[in-house]
Coordinates of C-alpha atoms in Angstrom, one line a residue:
M479 CA 1.2 -42.2 31.2
I480 CA 4.2 -44.0 29.7
Q481 CA 2.0 -45.8 27.2
I482 CA 0.8 -42.4 25.8
L483 CA 4.4 -41.2 25.4
V484 CA 5.5 -44.4 23.7
V485 CA 2.6 -44.3 21.3
L486 CA 3.2 -40.6 20.5
L487 CA 6.9 -41.3 19.8
V488 CA 6.1 -44.2 17.5
I489 CA 3.5 -42.2 15.6
I490 CA 5.8 -39.3 15.1
A491 CA 8.7 -41.5 14.0
A492 CA 6.4 -43.5 11.6
A493 CA 4.9 -40.3 10.1
R494 CA 8.4 -38.8 9.6
L495 CA 9.7 -41.9 7.8
I496 CA 6.6 -42.1 5.6
L497 CA 6.8 -38.4 4.7
T498 CA 10.5 -38.8 3.8
G499 CA 9.7 -41.6 1.2
Y500 CA 9.9 -44.9 3.2
K501 CA 7.4 -47.6 2.1
T502 CA 4.2 -46.9 4.0
E503 CA 3.2 -50.5 4.4
A504 CA 6.5 -51.6 5.8
I505 CA 6.6 -48.7 8.3
L506 CA 3.1 -49.4 9.5
F507 CA 3.9 -53.1 10.0
M508 CA 7.1 -52.2 11.9
A509 CA 5.3 -49.6 14.1
G510 CA 2.6 -52.1 15.0
I511 CA 5.1 -54.8 15.9
I512 CA 7.1 -52.3 18.1
L513 CA 3.9 -51.3 20.0
M514 CA 2.8 -54.9 20.5
A515 CA 6.3 -55.8 21.6
C516 CA 6.2 -53.0 24.2
T517 CA 2.8 -54.2 25.4
G518 CA 4.2 -57.7 26.0
L519 CA 7.5 -56.5 27.4
F520 CA 6.1 -54.0 29.9
G521 CA 2.9 -56.0 30.8
W522 CA 0.5 -53.3 29.6
G523 CA -2.0 -55.9 28.5
D524 CA -2.6 -58.8 26.1
V525 CA -0.5 -58.8 22.9
L526 CA -3.2 -60.7 21.0
P527 CA -6.9 -60.3 21.1
A528 CA -9.0 -63.1 22.7
K529 CA -10.0 -64.5 19.4
V530 CA -6.4 -65.1 18.2
A531 CA -4.6 -68.1 19.7
S532 CA -1.1 -67.4 21.1
T533 CA 2.0 -69.1 19.6
N534 CA 3.1 -69.7 23.2
L535 CA 6.3 -67.6 22.5
A536 CA 5.7 -63.9 23.1
A537 CA 8.3 -62.8 20.5
F538 CA 6.2 -64.5 17.7
D539 CA 2.8 -63.2 18.8
P540 CA 3.0 -59.9 16.8
F541 CA 3.6 -61.9 13.6
K542 CA 0.7 -64.2 14.5
F543 CA -1.5 -61.1 14.6
I544 CA -0.2 -60.0 11.1
S545 CA -1.1 -63.5 9.9
Y546 CA -4.5 -63.2 11.3
M547 CA -5.0 -59.7 9.8
L548 CA -3.9 -61.0 6.3
G549 CA -6.6 -63.6 6.4
Y550 CA -9.2 -61.3 8.0
R551 CA -8.7 -58.3 5.8
A552 CA -7.9 -60.0 2.6
G553 CA -10.9 -62.4 2.9
G554 CA -13.4 -59.8 4.1
L555 CA -13.0 -56.1 3.4
G556 CA -10.0 -56.8 1.1
L557 CA -12.1 -59.1 -1.1
T558 CA -14.8 -56.5 -1.4
I559 CA -12.3 -53.8 -2.5
M560 CA -10.6 -56.2 -4.9
V561 CA -13.8 -57.1 -6.8
L562 CA -15.0 -53.5 -6.8
M563 CA -11.7 -52.2 -8.3
G564 CA -11.7 -55.1 -10.7
F565 CA -15.2 -54.0 -11.8
A566 CA -14.0 -50.4 -12.2
E567 CA -11.2 -51.7 -14.5
L568 CA -13.7 -53.7 -16.5
M569 CA -15.9 -50.5 -16.9
T570 CA -12.8 -48.7 -18.3
R571 CA -12.0 -51.6 -20.7
I572 CA -15.5 -51.7 -22.2
K573 CA -15.7 -47.9 -22.2
A574 CA -18.8 -47.8 -20.0
D575 CA -17.4 -45.2 -17.7
A576 CA -16.7 -43.0 -20.7
V577 CA -20.4 -43.2 -21.6
I578 CA -21.4 -41.8 -18.2
V579 CA -19.0 -39.0 -18.6
R580 CA -20.2 -38.2 -22.2
L581 CA -23.8 -38.2 -21.1
A582 CA -23.3 -36.2 -17.9
V583 CA -20.8 -33.6 -19.3
K584 CA -23.2 -32.0 -21.8
P585 CA -26.1 -31.0 -19.5
L586 CA -23.8 -30.2 -16.5
S587 CA -21.3 -28.2 -18.5
I588 CA -23.7 -25.2 -18.4
V589 CA -22.7 -24.8 -14.7
K590 CA -20.0 -22.1 -14.8
N591 CA -18.5 -22.8 -11.4
K592 CA -17.8 -26.5 -11.6
N593 CA -16.8 -26.7 -7.9
I594 CA -20.5 -26.2 -7.0
L595 CA -21.0 -29.7 -8.4
L596 CA -18.9 -30.9 -5.5
F597 CA -21.6 -29.8 -3.1
F598 CA -24.3 -31.9 -4.9
G599 CA -21.9 -34.8 -5.3
Y600 CA -21.2 -34.8 -1.6
I601 CA -24.9 -34.6 -0.7
I602 CA -25.7 -37.5 -3.1
G603 CA -22.9 -39.6 -1.7
A604 CA -23.9 -38.9 1.9
S605 CA -27.5 -39.8 1.1
L606 CA -26.5 -43.2 -0.3
Q607 CA -25.4 -44.3 3.2
L608 CA -29.0 -45.0 3.9
A609 CA -28.6 -48.1 1.7
I610 CA -24.7 -48.6 1.9
P611 CA -23.6 -48.0 5.5
S612 CA -19.9 -49.0 4.9
A613 CA -17.6 -46.0 4.3
T614 CA -15.2 -48.2 2.2
A615 CA -17.9 -49.8 0.0
L616 CA -19.5 -46.5 -0.6
A617 CA -16.2 -44.9 -1.5
V618 CA -15.3 -47.6 -4.0
L619 CA -18.8 -47.5 -5.6
L620 CA -18.6 -43.7 -6.0
M621 CA -15.1 -44.0 -7.5
V622 CA -16.6 -46.2 -10.2
T623 CA -19.6 -43.9 -10.8
L624 CA -19.3 -40.4 -9.5
Y625 CA -15.6 -39.9 -9.8
P626 CA -15.4 -40.1 -13.7
I627 CA -18.3 -37.7 -14.0
L628 CA -16.6 -35.1 -11.7
T629 CA -13.2 -35.4 -13.4
G630 CA -14.9 -35.4 -16.8
L631 CA -16.4 -32.0 -15.9
G632 CA -13.0 -30.6 -15.2
I633 CA -12.9 -31.0 -11.4
S634 CA -9.4 -32.0 -10.2
R635 CA -8.7 -35.6 -9.2
A636 CA -7.8 -34.4 -5.7
S637 CA -11.0 -32.5 -5.2
A638 CA -13.2 -35.4 -6.5
S639 CA -11.4 -38.0 -4.4
G640 CA -11.5 -35.8 -1.3
V641 CA -15.3 -35.5 -1.6
I642 CA -15.8 -39.2 -2.2
A643 CA -13.5 -40.2 0.7
S644 CA -15.6 -38.1 3.1
T645 CA -19.2 -39.1 2.1
L646 CA -19.6 -41.0 5.3
G647 CA -17.9 -38.5 7.5
L648 CA -21.3 -37.8 9.1
T649 CA -23.6 -40.7 9.7
L650 CA -27.4 -40.8 9.8
T651 CA -28.1 -44.3 8.7
P652 CA -30.1 -46.8 10.8
L653 CA -28.0 -49.6 9.3
G654 CA -24.7 -48.4 11.0
V655 CA -23.2 -50.4 13.8
D656 CA -22.3 -47.2 15.6
A657 CA -25.9 -46.0 15.8
I658 CA -27.2 -49.4 16.9
K659 CA -24.6 -49.7 19.7
A660 CA -25.1 -46.1 20.8
S661 CA -28.8 -46.4 21.0
E662 CA -28.4 -49.6 23.1
S663 CA -25.9 -47.9 25.4
V664 CA -28.1 -44.9 26.2
G665 CA -31.2 -47.2 26.7
M666 CA -33.2 -45.9 23.7
G667 CA -34.8 -47.5 20.7
L668 CA -32.9 -47.1 17.5
M669 CA -35.4 -44.9 15.8
D670 CA -35.7 -42.7 18.9
Y671 CA -31.9 -42.2 18.9
L672 CA -32.0 -41.5 15.2
S673 CA -34.5 -38.7 15.8
Y674 CA -31.7 -36.9 17.5
Q675 CA -28.9 -38.1 15.3
A676 CA -30.5 -37.3 11.9
P677 CA -31.3 -33.6 12.3
T678 CA -27.9 -32.7 13.9
S679 CA -26.1 -34.7 11.2
A680 CA -28.2 -33.1 8.4
V681 CA -27.2 -29.6 9.5
A682 CA -23.5 -30.6 9.5
I683 CA -23.7 -32.4 6.2
V684 CA -24.9 -29.2 4.5
A685 CA -22.1 -27.3 6.2
V686 CA -19.5 -29.8 5.0
G687 CA -20.8 -29.6 1.4
V688 CA -20.4 -25.9 1.4
A689 CA -16.9 -26.2 3.0
H690 CA -15.9 -28.7 0.2
V691 CA -16.8 -26.1 -2.5
M692 CA -14.8 -23.4 -0.8
W693 CA -11.8 -25.5 0.3
Q694 CA -11.4 -27.5 -2.9
S695 CA -11.5 -24.3 -4.9
H696 CA -8.9 -22.8 -2.7
Q697 CA -6.6 -25.8 -2.9
D698 CA -7.0 -26.1 -6.7
K699 CA -5.9 -22.5 -7.1
K700 CA -3.0 -23.0 -4.7
D701 CA -1.9 -26.1 -6.7
G702 CA -2.3 -24.2 -10.0
Y703 CA -4.8 -26.8 -11.3
V704 CA -6.1 -26.3 -14.9
I705 CA -8.0 -28.7 -17.2
D706 CA -5.2 -30.4 -19.2
A707 CA -5.2 -31.5 -22.8
D708 CA -5.6 -35.1 -21.8
L709 CA -8.8 -34.4 -20.0
E710 CA -10.2 -32.4 -22.9
A711 CA -9.3 -35.2 -25.3
A712 CA -10.9 -37.8 -23.0
T713 CA -14.2 -35.9 -23.1
A714 CA -14.1 -35.4 -26.9
S715 CA -15.7 -37.8 -29.4
D716 CA -14.4 -41.3 -29.4
P717 CA -14.0 -43.0 -32.8
D718 CA -15.4 -46.2 -31.4
P719 CA -17.7 -45.2 -28.5
A720 CA -19.8 -47.6 -26.5
P721 CA -23.6 -47.3 -26.9
N722 CA -25.5 -45.0 -24.5
I723 CA -27.2 -48.0 -22.8
Y724 CA -23.7 -48.8 -21.3
A725 CA -24.3 -45.9 -18.9
I726 CA -26.4 -48.3 -16.8
L727 CA -23.5 -50.8 -16.3
P728 CA -21.3 -48.8 -13.8
M729 CA -24.5 -48.0 -11.9
L730 CA -25.5 -51.7 -11.4
P731 CA -23.8 -52.2 -8.1
I732 CA -25.4 -49.1 -6.5
I733 CA -28.8 -49.9 -8.0
A734 CA -28.6 -53.5 -6.7
A735 CA -27.3 -52.5 -3.3
I736 CA -30.3 -50.1 -2.8
M737 CA -32.8 -52.5 -4.3
F738 CA -31.8 -55.5 -2.2
S739 CA -31.3 -53.5 1.0
K740 CA -33.6 -53.5 4.1
L741 CA -35.1 -50.3 2.7
V742 CA -36.6 -51.9 -0.4
I743 CA -36.5 -55.7 -0.9
S744 CA -35.4 -57.3 2.4
T745 CA -36.2 -60.9 1.5
I746 CA -33.3 -61.3 -0.9
H747 CA -29.9 -61.1 0.8
L748 CA -27.0 -60.1 -1.4
D749 CA -23.6 -59.0 -0.1
V750 CA -21.4 -56.5 -2.1
V751 CA -19.1 -59.1 -3.6
T752 CA -22.1 -61.1 -4.9
I753 CA -23.7 -57.9 -6.4
V754 CA -20.4 -57.0 -8.1
L755 CA -20.0 -60.5 -9.6
I756 CA -23.6 -60.4 -11.0
S757 CA -22.8 -57.0 -12.4
V758 CA -19.6 -58.3 -14.1
F759 CA -21.6 -61.1 -15.7
I760 CA -24.3 -58.7 -17.0
S761 CA -21.5 -56.4 -18.4
L762 CA -19.9 -59.3 -20.2
V763 CA -23.3 -60.2 -21.7
F764 CA -23.7 -56.7 -22.9
E765 CA -20.2 -56.7 -24.4
G766 CA -20.8 -60.0 -26.1
I767 CA -24.0 -58.7 -27.8
K768 CA -22.2 -55.5 -28.9
T769 CA -19.1 -57.2 -30.3
R770 CA -21.0 -60.4 -31.5
S771 CA -17.9 -62.3 -30.3
L772 CA -17.8 -64.6 -27.4
K773 CA -13.9 -64.5 -27.3
E774 CA -13.8 -60.7 -27.2
S775 CA -16.4 -60.6 -24.5
L776 CA -14.6 -63.2 -22.3
D777 CA -11.2 -61.5 -22.9
C778 CA -12.6 -58.5 -21.0
F779 CA -12.7 -60.7 -17.9
G780 CA -8.9 -60.3 -17.9
A781 CA -9.4 -56.6 -17.2
F782 CA -11.5 -57.5 -14.1
M783 CA -8.8 -59.8 -12.9
K784 CA -6.1 -57.2 -13.5
G785 CA -8.1 -54.7 -11.4
C786 CA -8.4 -57.3 -8.6
G787 CA -4.6 -57.9 -8.7
N788 CA -3.8 -54.1 -8.6
A789 CA -6.1 -53.7 -5.6
L790 CA -4.4 -56.5 -3.7
T791 CA -0.9 -55.0 -4.1
G792 CA -1.9 -51.3 -3.9
V793 CA -4.8 -51.2 -1.4
V794 CA -5.4 -54.4 0.5
F795 CA -1.8 -54.7 1.8
L796 CA -2.0 -51.1 3.0
L797 CA -5.3 -51.9 4.8
V798 CA -3.6 -54.9 6.5
A799 CA -0.7 -52.8 7.6
A800 CA -3.0 -50.1 8.9
G801 CA -4.9 -52.7 10.9
V802 CA -1.7 -54.0 12.5
F803 CA -0.7 -50.4 13.4
A804 CA -4.1 -49.6 14.8
Y805 CA -4.2 -52.7 16.9
G806 CA -0.7 -52.0 18.2
I807 CA -1.9 -48.6 19.5
Q808 CA -5.0 -50.3 21.0
S809 CA -3.0 -53.0 22.7
T810 CA -0.9 -50.5 24.7
G811 CA -4.1 -49.1 26.5
A812 CA -3.0 -45.5 25.7
I813 CA -6.4 -44.5 24.5
N814 CA -8.1 -45.8 27.6
H815 CA -5.6 -43.8 29.7
L816 CA -6.5 -40.6 27.8
I817 CA -10.2 -41.1 28.5
E818 CA -9.6 -41.9 32.2
S819 CA -7.4 -38.8 32.5
A820 CA -10.2 -36.6 31.0
Q821 CA -12.8 -38.2 33.1
G822 CA -10.9 -37.6 36.3
A823 CA -10.0 -34.0 35.6
G824 CA -13.3 -32.6 37.1
M825 CA -14.3 -30.7 34.0
P826 CA -17.8 -29.2 33.4
T827 CA -20.2 -31.3 31.2
L828 CA -19.7 -29.2 28.1
M829 CA -15.9 -29.3 28.3
L830 CA -15.8 -33.0 29.1
T831 CA -18.1 -33.8 26.2
L832 CA -15.7 -31.8 23.9
V833 CA -12.6 -33.5 25.3
F834 CA -14.2 -37.0 24.9
A835 CA -15.1 -36.2 21.3
V836 CA -11.6 -34.9 20.6
V837 CA -10.0 -38.0 22.1
V838 CA -12.2 -40.4 20.2
G839 CA -11.5 -38.4 17.1
L840 CA -7.8 -38.6 17.6
A841 CA -8.1 -42.3 18.2
A842 CA -10.0 -42.7 14.9
L843 CA -7.4 -40.5 13.2
V844 CA -4.4 -42.7 14.2
M845 CA -6.2 -46.0 13.9
G846 CA -8.1 -45.3 10.6
S847 CA -11.3 -46.8 11.9
G848 CA -14.3 -44.8 13.2
N849 CA -16.1 -47.8 14.6
A850 CA -13.0 -49.2 16.4
A851 CA -12.4 -45.9 18.2
F852 CA -16.1 -45.2 19.0
L853 CA -17.1 -48.7 20.1
S854 CA -14.1 -48.8 22.5
F855 CA -15.5 -46.0 24.6
V856 CA -19.3 -46.1 23.9
D857 CA -20.2 -47.9 27.1
I858 CA -18.6 -45.4 29.5
V859 CA -20.7 -42.5 28.3
P860 CA -24.0 -43.4 30.1
T861 CA -22.1 -43.9 33.4
V862 CA -20.3 -40.6 33.1
A863 CA -23.4 -38.7 32.0
H864 CA -25.6 -40.0 34.8
S865 CA -22.9 -39.3 37.4
M866 CA -22.8 -35.6 36.2
G867 CA -26.6 -35.3 35.7
A868 CA -26.0 -34.7 31.9
N869 CA -27.9 -35.8 28.9
P870 CA -26.2 -39.0 27.6
V871 CA -27.4 -38.5 24.0
A872 CA -25.9 -35.0 24.0
M873 CA -22.6 -36.6 25.1
M874 CA -22.8 -39.6 22.8
L875 CA -23.5 -37.9 19.5
P876 CA -20.4 -35.7 19.3
M877 CA -18.2 -38.8 20.1
Q878 CA -20.0 -40.8 17.4
Q879 CA -19.6 -38.2 14.7
A880 CA -16.1 -37.3 15.7
S881 CA -15.0 -40.9 15.0
A882 CA -16.6 -40.8 11.6
L883 CA -15.3 -37.4 10.7
A884 CA -11.7 -38.2 11.8
R885 CA -11.8 -41.5 9.8
A886 CA -12.3 -39.4 6.6
A887 CA -9.2 -37.4 7.6
S888 CA -7.0 -40.3 8.4
P889 CA -4.3 -41.4 5.9
V890 CA -4.7 -45.0 7.1
A891 CA -8.5 -45.2 6.8
A892 CA -9.8 -47.7 4.2
C893 CA -12.1 -45.1 2.6
V894 CA -9.2 -42.7 2.1
I895 CA -6.9 -45.4 0.8
V896 CA -9.5 -46.5 -1.7
S897 CA -10.2 -43.0 -2.9
A898 CA -6.4 -42.2 -3.2
G899 CA -5.7 -45.4 -5.0
G900 CA -8.5 -44.9 -7.6
A901 CA -7.3 -41.3 -8.2
K902 CA -3.6 -42.3 -8.3
L903 CA -2.8 -40.0 -5.5
S904 CA -1.1 -40.4 -2.1
T905 CA -3.3 -40.7 1.0
F906 CA -1.8 -37.5 2.3
E907 CA -2.9 -35.6 -0.8
V908 CA -6.5 -36.8 -0.2
V909 CA -6.3 -36.0 3.5
K910 CA -5.3 -32.5 2.7
R911 CA -8.6 -32.2 0.8
T912 CA -10.7 -33.8 3.5
S913 CA -9.3 -32.4 6.8
V914 CA -10.7 -28.8 6.7
P915 CA -14.3 -29.8 5.6
M916 CA -14.3 -32.5 8.3
L917 CA -13.1 -30.0 10.9
V918 CA -16.0 -27.7 9.8
G919 CA -18.4 -30.6 10.2
F920 CA -17.1 -31.3 13.7
V921 CA -17.6 -27.7 14.9
V922 CA -21.1 -27.3 13.3
H923 CA -22.3 -30.7 14.5
F924 CA -21.1 -30.0 18.1
I925 CA -23.0 -26.7 18.1
A926 CA -26.0 -28.3 16.6
V927 CA -26.1 -31.0 19.3
M928 CA -25.7 -28.4 22.1
V929 CA -28.6 -26.3 20.6
L930 CA -31.0 -29.1 19.4
V931 CA -30.3 -31.9 21.9
N932 CA -28.8 -30.5 25.0

């Protein structure tokens, strides 16, 4: 029980310091170190995960974990974010993003209530998870393609980034690690499990899309948002516009990700970083043909590098800090204690399922990772369900989706950090736009599971 109290105190203190203007990354690093130090001092568990070798001096082990996270996040997810944000900067430099806005604004401007477009934007983004199962990669790709269209149509930066951050708030993709592990845990084939997951998620996705329209409209009115002169100028005619064919360039990563996925061409294996580098090369070729200057074309590569550098300082370090904070919480064992307490409370099946889902959601909220929260507890569900004579799928699905929904409402989640960074907003401003639609999604999905599965 003491672990839960310590974690709550650290979370409250960290949140208060961040909200009063302290540097977010530094506070998250400090909070993670304190929690890991408490774990080592009071013997709550191992300070370091099994895959990280100890320094043989307990006081140095938290810093060893930070070193590990810098290499792990910067070289994996961080590299993906860096090249994608570099690509976005390149698209701005060669005015390819302006072409998309120019071509999309004219036909879509006939829609009087622009917030309705948020519904369709959300549905499109959620559908793309069938080919792009990573919430972070999908958010970055949509910030390059969908975001400029939405803002070009007059939708606020906060509304557009909120929709994009939440596109993988409900999962129905067969490519997701969560679905694969869940199906294995309940002893079902993946496609059999998805036959329950897909319809319940689809119902909730529609509800979240509607909630976005209503909530973003309410928040915009509350904030007094109007289309400013800069936006109108940006959508006006450019004295030196890029040709219309440039509209294909920002779409290249998404097109390639879908084309070379398991759904289309499974024999060619391209990761996101490779896809983006190929897209950068093609874009530079287009620019060279347009300008008829090798020097001008290659100078544009500087914009790509600038975007990568901005991502490193503005996004990747925050991801590392969030990872250290999340592991600090995990190392204390507080989340396990919450689950054990709920399990031993003697609740009826429906109430226990709800409590499990809420606990996993809270874990994802504070850790910023849906998979980390869900996968930590996925194996206990079949045992608990069978001991109570309950349907394990009906108990598993709310936990799985609660972790994904809470991730989209977490200020330390990678998808939220990426969306906020691209829109030049704080993560808390984005979370304010995602929290209510995600709560609607949780309620609707829980009811759908009880009706369609249970």
